[in-house]
PDB file of C-alpha atoms in Angstrom:
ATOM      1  CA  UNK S  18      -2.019   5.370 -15.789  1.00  0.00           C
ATOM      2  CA  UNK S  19      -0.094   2.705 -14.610  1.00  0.00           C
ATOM      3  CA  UNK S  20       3.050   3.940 -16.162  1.00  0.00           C
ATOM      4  CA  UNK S  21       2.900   6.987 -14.044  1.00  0.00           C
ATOM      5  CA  UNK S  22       2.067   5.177 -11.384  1.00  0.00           C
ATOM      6  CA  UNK S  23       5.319   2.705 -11.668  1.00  0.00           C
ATOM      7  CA  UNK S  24       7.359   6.353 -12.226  1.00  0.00           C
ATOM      8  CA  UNK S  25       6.933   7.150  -8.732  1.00  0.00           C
ATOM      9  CA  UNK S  26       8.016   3.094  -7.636  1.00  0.00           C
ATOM     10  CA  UNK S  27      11.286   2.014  -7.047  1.00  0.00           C
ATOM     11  CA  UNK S  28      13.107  -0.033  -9.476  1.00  0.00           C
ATOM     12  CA  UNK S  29      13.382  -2.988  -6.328  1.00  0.00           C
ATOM     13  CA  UNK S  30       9.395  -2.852  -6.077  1.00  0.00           C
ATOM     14  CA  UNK S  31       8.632  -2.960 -10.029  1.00  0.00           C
ATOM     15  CA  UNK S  32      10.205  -6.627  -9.684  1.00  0.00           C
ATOM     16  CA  UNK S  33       8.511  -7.629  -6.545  1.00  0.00           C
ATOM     17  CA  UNK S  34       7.036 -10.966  -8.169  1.00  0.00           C
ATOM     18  CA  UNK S  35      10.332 -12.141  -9.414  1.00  0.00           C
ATOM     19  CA  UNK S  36      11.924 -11.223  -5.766  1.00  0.00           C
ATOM     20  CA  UNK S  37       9.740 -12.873  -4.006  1.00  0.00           C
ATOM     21  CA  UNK S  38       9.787 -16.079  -6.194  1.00  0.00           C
ATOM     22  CA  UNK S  39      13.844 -16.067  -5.636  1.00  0.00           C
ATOM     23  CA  UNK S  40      13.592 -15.626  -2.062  1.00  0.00           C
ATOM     24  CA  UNK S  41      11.043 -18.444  -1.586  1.00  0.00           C
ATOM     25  CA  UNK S  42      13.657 -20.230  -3.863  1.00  0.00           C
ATOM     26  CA  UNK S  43      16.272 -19.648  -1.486  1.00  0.00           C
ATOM     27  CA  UNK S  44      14.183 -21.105   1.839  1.00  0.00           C
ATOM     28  CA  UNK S  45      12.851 -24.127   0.190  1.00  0.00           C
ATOM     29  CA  UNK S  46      16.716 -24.806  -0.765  1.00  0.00           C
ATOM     30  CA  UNK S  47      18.172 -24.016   2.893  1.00  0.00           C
ATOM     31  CA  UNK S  48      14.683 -25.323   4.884  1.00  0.00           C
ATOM     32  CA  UNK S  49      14.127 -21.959   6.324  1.00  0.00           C
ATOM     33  CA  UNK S  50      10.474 -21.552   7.143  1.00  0.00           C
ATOM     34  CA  UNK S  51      10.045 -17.796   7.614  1.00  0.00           C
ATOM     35  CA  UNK S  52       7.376 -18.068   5.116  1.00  0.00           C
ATOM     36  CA  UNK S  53       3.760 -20.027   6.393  1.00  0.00           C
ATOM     37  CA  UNK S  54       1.024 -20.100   4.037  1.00  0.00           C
ATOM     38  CA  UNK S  55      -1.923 -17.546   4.490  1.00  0.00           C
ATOM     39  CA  UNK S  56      -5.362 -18.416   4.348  1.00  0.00           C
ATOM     40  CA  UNK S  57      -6.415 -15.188   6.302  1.00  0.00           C
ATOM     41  CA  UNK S  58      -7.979 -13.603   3.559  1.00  0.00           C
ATOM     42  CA  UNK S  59     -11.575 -13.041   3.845  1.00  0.00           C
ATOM     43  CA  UNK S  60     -14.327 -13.855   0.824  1.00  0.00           C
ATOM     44  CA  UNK S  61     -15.501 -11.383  -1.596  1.00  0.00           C
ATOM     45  CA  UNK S  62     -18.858 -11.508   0.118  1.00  0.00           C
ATOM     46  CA  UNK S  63     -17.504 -10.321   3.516  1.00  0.00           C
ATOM     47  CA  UNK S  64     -15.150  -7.673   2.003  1.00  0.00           C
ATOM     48  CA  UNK S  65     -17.871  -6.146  -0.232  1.00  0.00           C
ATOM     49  CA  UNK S  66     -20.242  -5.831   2.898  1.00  0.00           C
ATOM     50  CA  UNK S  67     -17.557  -4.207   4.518  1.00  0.00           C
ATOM     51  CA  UNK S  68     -17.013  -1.359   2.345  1.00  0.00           C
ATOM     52  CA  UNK S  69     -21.232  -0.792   3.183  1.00  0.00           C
ATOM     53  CA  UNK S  70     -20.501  -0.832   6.845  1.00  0.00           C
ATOM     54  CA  UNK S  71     -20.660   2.570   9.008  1.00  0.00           C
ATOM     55  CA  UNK S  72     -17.108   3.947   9.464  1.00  0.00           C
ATOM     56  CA  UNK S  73     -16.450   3.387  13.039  1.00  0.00           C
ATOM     57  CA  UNK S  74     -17.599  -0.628  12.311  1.00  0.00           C
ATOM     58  CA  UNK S  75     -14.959  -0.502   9.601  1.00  0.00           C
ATOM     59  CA  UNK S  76     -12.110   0.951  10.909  1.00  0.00           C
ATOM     60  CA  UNK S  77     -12.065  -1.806  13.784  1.00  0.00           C
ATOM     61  CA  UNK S  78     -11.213  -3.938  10.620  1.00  0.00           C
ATOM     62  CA  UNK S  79      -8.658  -2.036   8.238  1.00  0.00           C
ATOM     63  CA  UNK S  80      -5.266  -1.105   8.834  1.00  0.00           C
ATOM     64  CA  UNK S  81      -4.800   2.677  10.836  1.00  0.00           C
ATOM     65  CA  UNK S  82      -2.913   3.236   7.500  1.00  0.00           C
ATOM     66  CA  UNK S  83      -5.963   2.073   5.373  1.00  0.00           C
ATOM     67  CA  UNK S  84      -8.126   4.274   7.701  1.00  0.00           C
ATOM     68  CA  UNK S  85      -5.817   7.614   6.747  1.00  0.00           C
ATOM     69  CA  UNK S  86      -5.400   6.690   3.385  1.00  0.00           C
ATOM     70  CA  UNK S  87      -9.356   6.884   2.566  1.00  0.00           C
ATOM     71  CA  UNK S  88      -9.689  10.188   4.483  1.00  0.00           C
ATOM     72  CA  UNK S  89      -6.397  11.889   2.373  1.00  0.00           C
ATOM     73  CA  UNK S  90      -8.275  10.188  -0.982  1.00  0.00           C
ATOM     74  CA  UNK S  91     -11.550  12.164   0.142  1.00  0.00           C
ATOM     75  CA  UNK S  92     -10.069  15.036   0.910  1.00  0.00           C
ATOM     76  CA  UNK S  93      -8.412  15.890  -2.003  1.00  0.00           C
ATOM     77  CA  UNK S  94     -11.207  14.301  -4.154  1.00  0.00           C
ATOM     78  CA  UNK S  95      -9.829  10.869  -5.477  1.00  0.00           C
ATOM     79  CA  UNK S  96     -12.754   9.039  -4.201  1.00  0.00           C
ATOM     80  CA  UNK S  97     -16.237   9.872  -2.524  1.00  0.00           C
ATOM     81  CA  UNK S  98     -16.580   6.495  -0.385  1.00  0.00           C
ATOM     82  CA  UNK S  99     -15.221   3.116   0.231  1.00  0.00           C
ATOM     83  CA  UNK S 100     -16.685   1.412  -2.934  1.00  0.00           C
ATOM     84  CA  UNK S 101     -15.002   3.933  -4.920  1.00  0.00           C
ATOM     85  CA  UNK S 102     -12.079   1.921  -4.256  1.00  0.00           C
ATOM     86  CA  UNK S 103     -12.763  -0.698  -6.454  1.00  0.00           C
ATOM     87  CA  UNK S 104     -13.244   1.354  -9.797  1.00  0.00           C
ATOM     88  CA  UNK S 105      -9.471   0.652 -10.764  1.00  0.00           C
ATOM     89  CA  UNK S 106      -6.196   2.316 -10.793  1.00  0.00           C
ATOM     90  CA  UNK S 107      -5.677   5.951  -9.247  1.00  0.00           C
ATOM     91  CA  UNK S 108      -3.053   8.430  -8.523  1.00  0.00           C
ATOM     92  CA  UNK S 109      -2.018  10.726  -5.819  1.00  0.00           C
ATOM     93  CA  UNK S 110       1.121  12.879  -5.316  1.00  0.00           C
ATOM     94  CA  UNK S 111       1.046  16.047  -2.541  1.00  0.00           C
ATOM     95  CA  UNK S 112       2.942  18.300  -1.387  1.00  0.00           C
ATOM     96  CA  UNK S 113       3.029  20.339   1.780  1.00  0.00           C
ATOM     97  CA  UNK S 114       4.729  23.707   2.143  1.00  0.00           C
ATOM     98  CA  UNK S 115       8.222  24.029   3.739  1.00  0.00           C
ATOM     99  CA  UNK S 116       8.016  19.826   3.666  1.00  0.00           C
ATOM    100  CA  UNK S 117      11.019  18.180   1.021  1.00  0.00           C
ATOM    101  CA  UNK S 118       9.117  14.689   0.610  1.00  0.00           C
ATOM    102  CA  UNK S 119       6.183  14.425  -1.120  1.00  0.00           C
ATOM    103  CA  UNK S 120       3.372  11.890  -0.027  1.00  0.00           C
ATOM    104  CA  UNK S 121       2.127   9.423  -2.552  1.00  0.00           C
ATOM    105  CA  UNK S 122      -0.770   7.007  -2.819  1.00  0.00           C
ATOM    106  CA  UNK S 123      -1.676   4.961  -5.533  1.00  0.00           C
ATOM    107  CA  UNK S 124      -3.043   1.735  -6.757  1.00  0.00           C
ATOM    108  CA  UNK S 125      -1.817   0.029  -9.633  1.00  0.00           C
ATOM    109  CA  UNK S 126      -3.122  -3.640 -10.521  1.00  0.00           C
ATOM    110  CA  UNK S 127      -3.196  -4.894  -6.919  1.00  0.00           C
ATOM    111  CA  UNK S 128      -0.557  -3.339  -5.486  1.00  0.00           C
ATOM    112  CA  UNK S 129      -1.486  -0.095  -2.928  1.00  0.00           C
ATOM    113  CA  UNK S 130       1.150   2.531  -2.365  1.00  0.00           C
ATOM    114  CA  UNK S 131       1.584   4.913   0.330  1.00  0.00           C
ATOM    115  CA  UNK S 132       4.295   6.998   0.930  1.00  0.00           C
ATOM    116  CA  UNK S 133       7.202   9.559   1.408  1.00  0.00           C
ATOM    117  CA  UNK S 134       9.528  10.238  -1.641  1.00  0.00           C
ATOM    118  CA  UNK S 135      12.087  12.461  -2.120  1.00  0.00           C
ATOM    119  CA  UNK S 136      13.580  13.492  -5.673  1.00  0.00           C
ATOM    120  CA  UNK S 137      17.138  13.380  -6.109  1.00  0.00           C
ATOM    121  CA  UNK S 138      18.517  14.524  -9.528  1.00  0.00           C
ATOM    122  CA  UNK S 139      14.778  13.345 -10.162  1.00  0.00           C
ATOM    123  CA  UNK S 140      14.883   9.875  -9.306  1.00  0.00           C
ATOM    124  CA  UNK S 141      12.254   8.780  -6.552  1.00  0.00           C
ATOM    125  CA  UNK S 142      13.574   6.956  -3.459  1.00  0.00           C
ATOM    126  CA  UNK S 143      11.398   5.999  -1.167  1.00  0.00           C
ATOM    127  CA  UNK S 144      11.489   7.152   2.424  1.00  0.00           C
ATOM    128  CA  UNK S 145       9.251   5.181   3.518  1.00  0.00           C
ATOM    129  CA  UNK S 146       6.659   3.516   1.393  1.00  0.00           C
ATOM    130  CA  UNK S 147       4.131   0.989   2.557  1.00  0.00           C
ATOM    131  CA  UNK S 148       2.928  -1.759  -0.290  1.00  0.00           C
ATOM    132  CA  UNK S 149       0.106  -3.417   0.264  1.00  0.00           C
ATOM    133  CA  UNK S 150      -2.074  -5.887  -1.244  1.00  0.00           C
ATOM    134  CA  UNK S 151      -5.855  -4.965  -2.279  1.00  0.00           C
ATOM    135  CA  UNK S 152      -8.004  -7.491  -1.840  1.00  0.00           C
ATOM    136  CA  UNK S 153     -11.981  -6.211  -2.899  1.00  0.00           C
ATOM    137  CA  UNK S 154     -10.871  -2.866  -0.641  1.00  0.00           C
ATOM    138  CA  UNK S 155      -9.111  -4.676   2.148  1.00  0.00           C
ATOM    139  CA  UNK S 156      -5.306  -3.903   1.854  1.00  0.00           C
ATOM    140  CA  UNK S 157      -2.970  -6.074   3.515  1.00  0.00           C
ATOM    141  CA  UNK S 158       0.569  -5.945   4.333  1.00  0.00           C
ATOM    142  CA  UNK S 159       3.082  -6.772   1.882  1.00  0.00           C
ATOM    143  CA  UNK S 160       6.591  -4.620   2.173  1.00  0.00           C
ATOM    144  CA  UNK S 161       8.350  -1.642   3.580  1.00  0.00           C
ATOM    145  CA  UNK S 162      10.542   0.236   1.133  1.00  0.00           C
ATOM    146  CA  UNK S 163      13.121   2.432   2.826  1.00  0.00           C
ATOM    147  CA  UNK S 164      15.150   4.069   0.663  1.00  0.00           C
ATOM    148  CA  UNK S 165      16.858   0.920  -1.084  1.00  0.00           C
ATOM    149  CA  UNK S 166      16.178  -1.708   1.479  1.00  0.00           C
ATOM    150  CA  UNK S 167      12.999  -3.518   1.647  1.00  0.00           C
ATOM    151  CA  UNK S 168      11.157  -5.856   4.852  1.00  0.00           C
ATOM    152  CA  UNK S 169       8.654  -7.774   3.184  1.00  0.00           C
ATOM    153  CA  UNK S 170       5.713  -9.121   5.004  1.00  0.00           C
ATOM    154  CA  UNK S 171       4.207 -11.106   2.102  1.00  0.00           C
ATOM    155  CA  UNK S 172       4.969 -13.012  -0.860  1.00  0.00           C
ATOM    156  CA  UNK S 173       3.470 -15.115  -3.410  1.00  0.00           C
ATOM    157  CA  UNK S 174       5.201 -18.578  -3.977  1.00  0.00           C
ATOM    158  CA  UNK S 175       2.754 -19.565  -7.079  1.00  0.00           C
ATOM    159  CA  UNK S 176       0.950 -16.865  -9.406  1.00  0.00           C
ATOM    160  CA  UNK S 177       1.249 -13.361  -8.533  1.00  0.00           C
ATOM    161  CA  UNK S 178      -2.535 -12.549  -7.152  1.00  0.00           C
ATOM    162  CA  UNK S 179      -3.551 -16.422  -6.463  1.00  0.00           C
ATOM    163  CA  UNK S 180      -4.183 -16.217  -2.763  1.00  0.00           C
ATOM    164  CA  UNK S 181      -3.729 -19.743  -1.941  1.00  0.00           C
ATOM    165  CA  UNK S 182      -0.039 -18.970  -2.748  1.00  0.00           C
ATOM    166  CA  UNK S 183       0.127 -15.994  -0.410  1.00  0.00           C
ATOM    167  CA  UNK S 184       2.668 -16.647   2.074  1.00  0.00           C
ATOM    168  CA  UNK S 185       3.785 -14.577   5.099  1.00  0.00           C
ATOM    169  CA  UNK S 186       6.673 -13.801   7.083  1.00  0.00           C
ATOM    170  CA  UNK S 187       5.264 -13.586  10.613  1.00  0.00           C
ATOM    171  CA  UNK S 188       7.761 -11.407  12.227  1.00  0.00           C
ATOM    172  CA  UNK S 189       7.875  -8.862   9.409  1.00  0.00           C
ATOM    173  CA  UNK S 190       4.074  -8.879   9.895  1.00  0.00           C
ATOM    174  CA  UNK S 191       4.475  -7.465  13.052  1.00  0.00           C
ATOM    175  CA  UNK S 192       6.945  -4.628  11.764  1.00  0.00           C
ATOM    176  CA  UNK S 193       4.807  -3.766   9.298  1.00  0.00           C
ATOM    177  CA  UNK S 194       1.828  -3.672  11.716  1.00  0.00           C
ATOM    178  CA  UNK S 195       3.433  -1.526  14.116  1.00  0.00           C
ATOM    179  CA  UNK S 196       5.397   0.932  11.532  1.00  0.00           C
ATOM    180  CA  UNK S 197       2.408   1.547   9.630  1.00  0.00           C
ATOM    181  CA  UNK S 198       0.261   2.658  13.109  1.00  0.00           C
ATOM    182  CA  UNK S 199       3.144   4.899  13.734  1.00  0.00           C
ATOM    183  CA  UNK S 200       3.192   5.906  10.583  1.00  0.00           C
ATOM    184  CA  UNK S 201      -0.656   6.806   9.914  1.00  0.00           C
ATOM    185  CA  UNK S 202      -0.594   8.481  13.515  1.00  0.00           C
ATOM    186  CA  UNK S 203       2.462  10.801  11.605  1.00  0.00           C
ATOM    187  CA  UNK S 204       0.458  12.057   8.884  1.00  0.00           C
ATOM    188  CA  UNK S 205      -2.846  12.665  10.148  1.00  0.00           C
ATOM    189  CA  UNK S 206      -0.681  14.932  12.616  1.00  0.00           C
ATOM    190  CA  UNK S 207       0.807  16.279   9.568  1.00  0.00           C
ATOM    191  CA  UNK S 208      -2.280  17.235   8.287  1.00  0.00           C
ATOM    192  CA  UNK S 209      -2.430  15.535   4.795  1.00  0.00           C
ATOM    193  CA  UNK S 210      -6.113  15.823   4.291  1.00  0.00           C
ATOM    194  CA  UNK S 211      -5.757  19.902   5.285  1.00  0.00           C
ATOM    195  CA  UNK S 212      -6.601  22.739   2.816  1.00  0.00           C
ATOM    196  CA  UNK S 213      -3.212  24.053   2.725  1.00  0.00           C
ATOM    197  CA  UNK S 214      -1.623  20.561   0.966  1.00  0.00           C
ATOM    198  CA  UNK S 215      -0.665  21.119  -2.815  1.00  0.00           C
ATOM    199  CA  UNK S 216      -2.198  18.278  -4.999  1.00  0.00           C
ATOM    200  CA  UNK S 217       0.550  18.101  -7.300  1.00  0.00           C
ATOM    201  CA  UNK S 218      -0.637  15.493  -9.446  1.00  0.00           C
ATOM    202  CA  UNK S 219      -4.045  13.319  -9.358  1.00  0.00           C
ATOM    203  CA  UNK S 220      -5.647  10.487 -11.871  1.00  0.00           C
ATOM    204  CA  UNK S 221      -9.233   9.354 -10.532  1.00  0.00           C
ATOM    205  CA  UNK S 222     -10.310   5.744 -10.566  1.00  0.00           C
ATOM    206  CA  UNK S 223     -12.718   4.750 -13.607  1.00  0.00           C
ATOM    207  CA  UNK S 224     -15.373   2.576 -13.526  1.00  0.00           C
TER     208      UNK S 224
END
């Protein structure tokens, strides 16, 4: 599963941990402080209650791309409800007819993508893909890919995964924030979750 997952992932996002190491590297050694420390993340307590909440309660908490996500999952059958989330790894490449990219979302480890690709000489570029980090069924922003260039939002500075390393780039936050709106606003106009999408390839979650 998660090789097929990492098929459809950019070369620059396989090595996002070692990336993101160098670059906090590089602004400890010049005293840049783009990154502060997050301690936004909620407690497993609060984020498994959420996933029980009614929709409309929920959706004032995720991300609008979160919120599109879940209803192109259902749609197509990758998951039932919100808990189903958290039964591992899954897999999700469409197509729509007359439409070049094709729209993937997947979760591998903790690491949610969601996004356009398109398939030169069979290669997968992104264009654009949202990362984000899955925290207990909260996802959070971490990077834009666009094609090769990347604007990350988050980074770890310690273990990859140990929150209390998490750090954020505040300004790329609000990219991210506003990209991803825009972006979730494009494909339920698009019509991702309609009958007439081509589910080119699927893997369900397992318990």
């Amino acid at each position: 599963m998660r090789d097929r997952v990492k098929a459809e992932i950019p070369s620059n996002a396989k090595s996002s941990e070692t990336d993101f190491e160098r670059k906090a590297e590089k602004q400890e050694k010049s005293g840049a402080e783009a990154g502060t420390q997050y301690k936004g993340v909620p407690s497993e307590d609060f984020c498994i209650s959420c996933l029980k909440m009614p929709e409309e309660q929920r959706n004032a908490i995720i991300l609008e791309i979160q919120q599109v996500a879940e209803r192109i999952l259902k749609a197509h059958g990758v998951i039932k409800e919100p808990e189903d989330l958290l039964k591992g790894e899954w897999f999700l490449k469409l197509q729509k007819p007359g439409f070049e990219k094709k729209l993937v979302l997947a979760k591998s480890g903790e690491e949610v993508f969601i996004g356009f690709y398109i398939y030169p000489e069979e290669a997968p570029v992104p264009d654009p893909n949202f990362v984000l980090l899955s925290q207990y069924g909260l996802w959070y922003p971490q990077r834009i890919e666009e094609k090769f260039e990347e604007t990350v939002a988050s980074f770890f500075t310690g273990a990859y995964g140990d929150y209390d390393f998490l750090n954020i780039v505040p300004e790329n936050v609000v990219i991210f924030q506003t990209f991803q709106r825009d972006f979730a606003k494009m494909l339920e106009d698009q019509g991702w979750a309609g009958p007439d999408v081509e589910v080119v390839d699927k893997i369900m979650p397992k318990d």
